[in-house]
Coordinates of C-alpha atoms and ligand atoms in Angstrom, one line a residue:
M1 CA 23.7 -9.5 29.4
T2 CA 21.8 -6.7 26.9
I3 CA 19.7 -8.4 23.8
S4 CA 21.1 -7.7 20.7
P5 CA 18.0 -5.7 18.6
V6 CA 15.8 -6.7 15.8
L7 CA 17.3 -5.9 12.5
V8 CA 14.8 -4.2 9.8
A9 CA 16.1 -4.1 6.2
G10 CA 14.0 -1.3 4.3
G11 CA 12.5 1.8 5.5
G12 CA 9.5 1.9 4.4
I13 CA 6.0 2.0 5.3
G14 CA 6.1 -1.4 6.3
G15 CA 9.9 -1.0 8.3
L16 CA 9.3 2.2 9.9
A17 CA 5.6 0.9 10.6
A18 CA 7.8 -2.6 12.7
A19 CA 10.3 -0.4 14.2
I20 CA 7.4 1.7 15.9
G21 CA 5.3 -1.5 16.6
M22 CA 8.6 -3.1 18.2
A23 CA 9.5 -0.2 20.4
R24 CA 5.6 0.0 21.9
K25 CA 6.1 -3.4 22.8
G26 CA 10.2 -2.9 24.9
I27 CA 11.7 -3.7 21.9
R28 CA 14.5 -2.2 20.3
S29 CA 15.4 -2.2 16.4
V30 CA 18.3 -1.1 13.7
V31 CA 16.4 0.1 10.4
L32 CA 18.8 -0.1 7.7
E33 CA 17.2 2.0 4.7
R34 CA 18.8 1.9 1.1
D35 CA 18.1 5.4 0.6
R36 CA 19.7 8.6 1.7
D37 CA 16.2 9.9 3.9
F38 CA 13.3 8.0 5.1
L39 CA 10.9 10.4 2.6
E40 CA 9.2 9.4 -0.6
I41 CA 8.2 11.9 -3.0
G42 CA 5.5 10.6 -5.2
A43 CA 1.7 10.0 -4.7
G44 CA -1.4 9.4 -2.7
I45 CA -2.4 6.5 -0.2
Q46 CA -5.3 5.3 0.9
L47 CA -5.9 4.1 4.4
G48 CA -8.9 1.9 5.3
P49 CA -9.9 1.7 9.0
N50 CA -8.3 -2.0 9.3
A51 CA -5.0 0.4 8.9
L52 CA -5.5 3.1 10.7
A53 CA -6.8 1.6 13.7
V54 CA -3.4 -0.3 14.4
L55 CA -2.1 3.1 13.5
D56 CA -4.2 4.3 16.7
R57 CA -2.8 1.3 18.4
L58 CA 0.8 1.8 17.8
G59 CA 0.7 5.4 18.8
A60 CA 1.2 6.8 14.9
G61 CA -2.4 7.9 14.7
E62 CA -2.9 10.8 15.6
R63 CA 0.1 12.4 13.8
V64 CA -1.2 10.2 10.5
R65 CA -4.5 12.1 11.3
E66 CA -3.0 15.4 11.5
R67 CA -2.1 14.9 7.6
L68 CA -4.9 12.4 6.4
I69 CA -7.9 13.7 4.8
P70 CA -11.1 12.0 6.4
V71 CA -12.7 11.9 2.7
A72 CA -16.5 11.6 2.7
F73 CA -16.9 8.8 0.0
L74 CA -15.8 6.6 -2.6
E75 CA -17.4 5.9 -5.8
I76 CA -17.1 3.9 -8.5
R77 CA -18.9 5.6 -11.8
D78 CA -18.6 5.0 -16.0
A79 CA -15.7 6.1 -17.4
V80 CA -17.8 5.6 -21.1
E81 CA -21.2 6.8 -19.9
G82 CA -20.3 9.1 -17.4
G83 CA -22.9 8.0 -14.9
S84 CA -22.6 7.0 -10.7
L85 CA -22.5 3.1 -10.4
V86 CA -22.0 3.0 -6.5
R87 CA -21.0 5.3 -4.1
L88 CA -20.1 4.3 -0.3
D89 CA -20.6 7.2 2.1
L90 CA -17.5 6.7 4.7
H91 CA -19.0 9.3 7.3
G92 CA -22.0 7.5 7.8
R93 CA -22.7 3.8 9.0
F94 CA -19.3 2.9 7.8
L95 CA -17.7 5.0 10.4
D96 CA -19.9 3.1 13.0
R97 CA -18.9 0.0 11.9
F98 CA -15.3 -0.2 11.1
G99 CA -15.2 2.8 14.1
A100 CA -11.1 4.0 13.0
G101 CA -12.6 5.9 10.1
Y102 CA -11.1 6.1 6.2
G103 CA -8.4 8.7 4.7
V104 CA -6.3 9.7 2.2
I105 CA -3.0 11.2 2.7
H106 CA 0.5 12.1 0.1
R107 CA 2.5 9.6 0.9
G108 CA 5.7 11.9 1.6
D109 CA 3.1 12.4 5.0
L110 CA 2.7 9.4 5.5
L111 CA 5.8 8.4 5.6
R112 CA 7.0 11.3 7.5
S113 CA 4.8 10.6 10.2
L114 CA 6.1 7.3 10.6
H115 CA 9.7 9.0 10.6
E116 CA 8.7 11.4 13.1
A117 CA 7.5 8.6 15.6
C118 CA 10.0 6.6 15.2
L119 CA 12.2 9.4 16.0
E120 CA 11.2 9.8 19.4
S121 CA 11.5 6.7 20.4
D122 CA 15.4 5.7 22.0
L123 CA 14.5 1.7 21.0
I124 CA 15.1 2.6 17.2
E125 CA 17.8 3.4 15.3
L126 CA 17.2 4.9 12.1
V127 CA 20.7 4.1 9.3
P128 CA 20.0 6.2 6.0
S129 CA 22.4 4.8 3.0
A130 CA 22.4 1.8 4.2
E131 CA 21.6 -1.0 1.3
V132 CA 21.8 -4.7 3.0
T133 CA 23.9 -6.8 0.4
S134 CA 24.5 -9.9 1.8
W135 CA 23.6 -11.5 5.2
E136 CA 24.3 -14.6 7.4
E137 CA 22.1 -16.6 10.2
H138 CA 24.1 -18.2 13.2
A139 CA 22.9 -20.5 15.5
D140 CA 21.8 -17.3 18.0
H141 CA 21.8 -14.4 15.8
V142 CA 22.1 -13.0 12.4
E143 CA 24.8 -10.5 10.7
A144 CA 24.2 -7.9 7.7
V145 CA 26.8 -6.6 5.5
T146 CA 25.8 -3.0 3.7
A147 CA 26.9 -1.7 0.8
D148 CA 29.6 0.3 2.3
G149 CA 30.7 -2.4 4.0
R150 CA 29.7 -2.2 7.6
G151 CA 28.3 -5.4 9.8
W152 CA 25.1 -5.3 11.6
R153 CA 24.3 -7.9 14.5
G154 CA 20.4 -8.7 15.4
R155 CA 19.0 -11.3 17.2
C156 CA 16.4 -11.7 14.0
L157 CA 16.1 -10.0 10.9
I158 CA 13.2 -8.4 9.1
A159 CA 13.4 -8.1 5.2
A160 CA 10.8 -5.4 4.7
D161 CA 12.4 -4.5 1.3
G162 CA 9.9 -4.0 -1.4
L163 CA 8.2 -5.9 -3.9
H164 CA 12.1 -6.3 -5.9
S165 CA 13.3 -7.8 -2.7
R166 CA 16.6 -9.6 -2.2
F167 CA 15.8 -11.4 0.7
R168 CA 12.9 -13.3 -0.9
R169 CA 15.3 -14.3 -3.6
D170 CA 17.0 -16.5 -0.8
L171 CA 14.0 -17.1 1.0
V172 CA 11.2 -18.3 -1.3
G173 CA 13.0 -18.0 -5.0
D174 CA 10.2 -17.7 -6.9
G175 CA 12.1 -15.5 -9.4
D176 CA 11.0 -11.9 -10.2
P177 CA 7.4 -10.6 -9.3
I178 CA 4.9 -10.9 -12.4
P179 CA 4.4 -8.6 -14.7
S180 CA 0.4 -7.8 -15.2
G181 CA 0.3 -6.1 -18.3
H182 CA -0.8 -2.7 -16.3
A183 CA 1.0 0.4 -16.8
T184 CA -0.2 3.3 -14.4
F185 CA 0.5 7.0 -14.5
R186 CA 0.6 9.5 -11.6
C187 CA 0.3 13.2 -11.2
L188 CA -1.0 15.6 -8.9
I189 CA -3.5 18.2 -10.2
R190 CA -4.6 21.8 -8.3
S191 CA -8.0 21.7 -6.9
E192 CA -8.8 24.9 -9.1
L193 CA -8.0 22.9 -12.4
M194 CA -9.8 20.2 -11.7
P195 CA -13.5 19.9 -13.3
E196 CA -16.3 20.8 -11.4
H197 CA -17.8 17.1 -11.4
C198 CA -14.4 15.9 -9.8
R199 CA -13.8 18.3 -7.2
V200 CA -15.2 16.2 -4.5
D201 CA -14.5 15.5 -1.4
G202 CA -14.3 11.4 -2.3
A203 CA -11.9 8.9 -3.8
V204 CA -13.6 8.4 -7.3
L205 CA -12.6 5.3 -9.6
W206 CA -13.9 5.3 -13.1
A207 CA -13.9 1.8 -14.2
G208 CA -13.5 1.6 -18.1
P209 CA -12.8 -1.0 -20.4
G210 CA -9.3 -1.8 -20.3
C211 CA -8.6 0.5 -18.1
H212 CA -9.6 2.9 -15.2
L213 CA -8.8 6.4 -13.4
V214 CA -8.7 7.3 -9.8
H215 CA -8.6 11.0 -8.2
Y216 CA -8.7 12.2 -4.8
P217 CA -8.0 14.8 -2.8
L218 CA -4.6 15.6 -0.9
R219 CA -2.4 18.0 1.1
D220 CA -5.8 20.0 2.7
R221 CA -7.5 19.6 -0.6
E222 CA -4.8 22.1 -2.4
V223 CA -4.2 19.1 -5.0
Y224 CA -5.9 15.9 -6.2
N225 CA -3.8 12.6 -6.8
A226 CA -4.5 11.6 -10.1
V227 CA -3.6 7.8 -11.0
I228 CA -4.7 6.4 -14.3
T229 CA -4.4 2.7 -15.0
V230 CA -4.3 1.1 -18.7
H231 CA -4.2 -2.4 -19.5
D232 CA -1.6 -2.6 -22.5
G233 CA 0.4 -5.1 -22.0
S234 CA 3.1 -3.9 -20.7
T235 CA 6.1 -5.6 -19.6
G236 CA 9.2 -4.3 -19.3
E237 CA 10.4 -2.4 -15.8
A238 CA 8.9 1.4 -15.4
R239 CA 9.3 3.4 -11.6
G240 CA 8.3 6.5 -12.1
E241 CA 9.7 7.7 -15.3
A242 CA 8.3 11.1 -16.8
V243 CA 6.5 10.7 -20.2
D244 CA 4.6 13.3 -22.5
D245 CA 1.2 14.0 -21.6
E246 CA -0.5 13.1 -25.4
P247 CA 0.4 10.2 -26.0
V248 CA -0.7 9.4 -22.6
R249 CA -3.8 11.1 -22.8
H250 CA -4.3 8.8 -26.3
L251 CA -4.0 5.6 -23.9
F252 CA -7.1 6.2 -22.9
D253 CA -9.5 7.2 -25.9
R254 CA -11.9 5.0 -25.3
V255 CA -13.1 7.2 -22.0
G256 CA -15.9 9.2 -22.2
D257 CA -16.4 13.2 -22.1
R258 CA -17.1 13.5 -18.4
A259 CA -13.9 11.3 -17.4
R260 CA -11.8 12.8 -20.4
A261 CA -12.2 16.5 -18.3
F262 CA -10.7 14.7 -15.4
L263 CA -7.6 13.3 -18.0
E264 CA -6.9 16.6 -19.4
A265 CA -6.6 18.4 -16.2
G266 CA -3.3 16.5 -15.8
T267 CA -0.1 17.2 -16.9
G268 CA 3.6 16.1 -15.9
W269 CA 2.5 12.2 -15.3
R270 CA 5.4 9.4 -14.3
R271 CA 4.8 6.0 -15.3
W272 CA 4.8 2.9 -13.6
T273 CA 4.3 -1.1 -14.8
L274 CA 2.8 -3.4 -12.1
R275 CA 3.5 -6.2 -11.0
D276 CA 2.8 -8.5 -8.0
R277 CA 2.8 -12.2 -7.2
E278 CA 0.7 -15.1 -6.5
P279 CA 0.8 -16.1 -2.9
V280 CA 3.2 -18.6 -1.2
D281 CA 3.1 -20.6 1.8
T282 CA 6.3 -19.1 4.2
W283 CA 8.0 -16.1 4.2
V284 CA 10.3 -17.0 6.8
K285 CA 14.0 -19.1 7.3
G286 CA 15.0 -19.4 10.5
R287 CA 16.0 -15.8 11.8
I288 CA 14.6 -14.6 8.9
A289 CA 10.8 -13.3 7.7
L290 CA 9.5 -11.2 5.0
L291 CA 7.2 -8.3 5.9
G292 CA 5.0 -6.2 3.4
D293 CA 5.3 -5.7 -0.4
A294 CA 8.5 -8.2 0.1
A295 CA 6.1 -10.8 1.4
H296 CA 2.7 -10.4 -0.6
P297 CA 3.4 -7.8 -3.2
M298 CA -0.4 -7.1 -5.0
L299 CA -2.0 -4.9 -7.5
Q300 CA -3.2 -1.9 -5.9
Y301 CA -6.4 -2.1 -6.6
A302 CA -7.7 -3.0 -3.3
A303 CA -5.8 -0.1 -1.9
Q304 CA -4.2 -2.3 0.5
G305 CA -0.1 -3.4 0.0
A306 CA 0.4 -0.6 2.5
C307 CA -2.3 -1.1 4.8
M308 CA -1.8 -4.8 5.0
A309 CA 1.8 -4.2 5.8
I310 CA 1.1 -1.6 8.4
E311 CA -1.3 -4.6 9.4
D312 CA 2.1 -7.0 9.3
A313 CA 4.1 -5.0 11.6
A314 CA 1.3 -5.2 14.6
V315 CA 1.2 -8.5 14.4
L316 CA 5.0 -8.8 14.0
A317 CA 5.7 -6.9 17.1
D318 CA 3.0 -8.5 19.1
R319 CA 4.2 -12.6 18.4
L320 CA 7.8 -11.2 19.1
A321 CA 6.8 -10.0 22.6
A322 CA 5.3 -13.2 23.2
H323 CA 7.8 -15.0 22.3
D324 CA 11.5 -15.4 23.9
D325 CA 12.7 -17.6 20.8
P326 CA 12.6 -15.4 17.6
E327 CA 11.8 -18.4 15.2
T328 CA 9.0 -19.3 17.1
A329 CA 7.8 -15.7 17.0
L330 CA 8.5 -15.3 13.4
G331 CA 6.3 -18.5 12.1
D332 CA 3.8 -17.6 14.3
Y333 CA 3.8 -14.0 12.7
A334 CA 3.7 -15.3 9.3
A335 CA 1.1 -18.3 9.9
A336 CA -1.2 -15.3 11.3
R337 CA -1.2 -13.5 8.3
R338 CA -0.8 -15.4 5.4
E339 CA -4.5 -16.5 4.9
R340 CA -5.7 -12.7 5.0
T341 CA -2.7 -11.3 2.9
A342 CA -3.3 -14.4 0.2
R343 CA -7.2 -13.3 0.1
V344 CA -6.2 -9.5 -0.6
Q345 CA -3.6 -10.6 -3.3
R346 CA -6.3 -12.7 -5.0
L347 CA -9.2 -9.8 -4.2
S348 CA -6.4 -7.4 -6.2
R349 CA -6.6 -9.3 -9.4
W350 CA -10.6 -9.9 -9.2
M351 CA -10.9 -6.5 -9.1
A352 CA -9.2 -5.5 -12.1
A353 CA -10.4 -8.1 -14.0
E354 CA -14.3 -8.0 -13.0
V355 CA -14.5 -4.6 -11.4
Y356 CA -12.6 -1.9 -12.7
H357 CA -11.5 -3.3 -16.4
P358 CA -14.7 -5.1 -18.4
G359 CA -15.8 -4.2 -21.5
G360 CA -19.0 -4.7 -23.6
T361 CA -21.4 -7.3 -22.2
A362 CA -19.2 -8.2 -19.1
A363 CA -19.3 -4.6 -18.4
G364 CA -23.2 -4.7 -18.5
R365 CA -23.0 -7.3 -16.0
R366 CA -20.6 -5.6 -13.7
D367 CA -22.6 -2.1 -13.8
A368 CA -26.1 -4.4 -13.2
M369 CA -24.3 -5.8 -9.7
L370 CA -22.9 -2.4 -8.8
L371 CA -26.1 -0.2 -9.1
D372 CA -27.8 -3.6 -7.4
L373 CA -25.5 -3.3 -4.4
T374 CA -27.4 -1.6 -1.1
E375 CA -25.6 0.0 1.5
D376 CA -26.2 -3.1 3.7
R377 CA -24.7 -5.8 1.4
L378 CA -21.5 -3.1 0.6
L379 CA -20.9 -2.9 4.6
E380 CA -21.2 -7.1 4.8
H381 CA -19.0 -7.9 1.6
L382 CA -16.5 -5.0 3.2
N383 CA -16.5 -6.7 6.9
W384 CA -13.7 -9.0 6.6
L385 CA -11.2 -6.3 4.6
Y386 CA -11.4 -3.2 7.1
T387 CA -12.8 -4.4 10.4
P388 CA -9.9 -4.3 12.5
L389 CA -7.3 -6.5 13.6
G390 CA -8.3 -8.2 17.1
G391 CA -5.2 -8.5 19.7
N392 CA -3.3 -6.7 21.6
T393 CA -1.3 -4.9 19.2
Ligands
FAD1 C1 0.0 3.1 -8.0 C2 0.6 2.3 -6.7 C3 -0.9 2.8 -5.6 C4 -0.9 2.4 -4.3 N1 -2.0 2.2 -3.5 C5 -2.1 2.6 -2.6 C6 -3.3 2.5 -1.6 O1 -4.3 3.7 -1.8 N2 -3.0 2.0 -0.4 C7 -2.2 0.9 0.4 O2 -2.4 0.9 0.8 N3 -1.1 0.9 -0.6 C8 -1.1 1.3 -1.9 N4 -0.5 0.8 -2.8 C9 0.7 0.0 -2.4 C10 1.6 0.3 -1.5 O3 2.4 1.2 -1.9 C11 2.7 -0.6 -1.2 O4 2.2 -2.0 -0.4 C12 3.7 -0.5 0.6 O5 4.7 0.5 -0.3 C13 4.8 -1.2 0.4 O6 5.6 -1.1 1.7 P1 6.9 -1.9 2.2 O7 7.4 -0.9 3.1 O8 6.5 -3.4 1.8 O9 7.6 -1.8 0.9 P2 8.1 -0.7 0.6 O10 7.6 1.2 0.1 O11 8.6 -0.4 -1.5 O12 9.6 0.0 0.6 C14 10.6 -0.8 0.7 C15 12.0 0.3 1.1 O13 13.1 -0.9 1.3 C16 14.1 -0.2 0.9 N5 15.3 -1.3 0.2 C17 14.9 -1.8 -1.1 N6 16.0 -2.9 -0.8 C18 16.6 -2.9 0.4 C19 18.0 -3.6 0.8 N7 18.7 -4.0 0.0 N8 18.4 -2.7 1.7 C20 18.0 -1.3 2.5 N9 16.8 -1.0 2.3 C21 16.0 -1.5 1.8 C22 13.6 0.8 0.1 O14 14.4 1.8 -0.5 C23 12.4 1.4 0.2 O15 12.2 2.6 1.0 C24 0.1 1.2 -3.7 C25 1.0 0.7 -5.1 C26 0.7 1.6 -6.3 C27 2.5 1.1 -7.4

């Protein structure tokens, strides 16, 4: 008897990584993706050693590393005064300690790398233009129906359908994702247009009152990814709409000259509003499980949403390979992931409030805390987050 495949709803970073992870364990999957292709325009993404180590183990690391920039440092600067508050060298003791390194990559390049790895496997079927609109669970299988009326049968279903997950409504029922009141603007800046003090080989974050600005190099260092965020109370839904440059710059009036020079180099900004959710206890119902942002959406401030989705993928594959019964495997997967991902969700909110956005006396306390951090203490703080997962995934 042929064992039916695992259905994956959503071919983003989490869904493709899950398919690759399962193929490594000899498990067939069918990835149903709503969009016409598996690529994404847009900006950059940072990948910590916890995610890079998983990608290496899944066999996709080499492809990703061909397009990755292994930046030399992470730095937080004061957006008002212009000085450096803390800087972490990523090539010295960081690399010795966490092994897999730290890098930045264009999101399209990351997805392309994962997509290519999927195409190489005859255990993965990729189906574009396949939006899952309904599903039904049976005693020994799951059926999904796509918008075009096609039906798909699998032994279980992984819902990797992102922040606005349709599956989550049914499995968890905790309403819409929660608006953070933050708006983010992104654009790419050609390297020669970056002010010299920003044309550096690191990921730099300028922390200001109620706002922060980030830049790092991408694509052979020919462009810089620019991501600027303001706490302006936004609650509406924006997913990349084009906006005029001048009004965007005005939102950052409080920053000083050095951060402003970077801000003014950016043009063609696009706007997103940011949402997350409270951690919940379960992401599994019978033969259906959530993965990635569908399970544990977080604000981007720890640069870990995609990293967590990649980790989920490895743990999921591990558990599905270890148990014949999918319900046991999915329960085990969620139990293994719950606490860690909840901690990162909470950390992401904390970073905004306590590190990136404080003003006045709170900013003074933040500065004192950061200026006091030695490399030893920083590495110790980051240990739980960046240490790659154990196990045989
Ligand atoms: C500004 C910003 C910066 C970020 N920076 C970082 C960073 O530096 N590092 C990091 O690790 N993370 C970062 N993140 C978070 C990261 O982008 C997400 O956590 C990650 O994309 C989640 O992957 P996913 O596969 O779970 O969901 P998604 O990437 O949202 O993919 C979901 C996929 O499902 C498809 N889909 C949706 N509904 C259906 C359906 N019904 N049927 C079929 N397909 C469907 C969608 O088309 C999409 O392809 C950032 C996020 C933001 C907003």
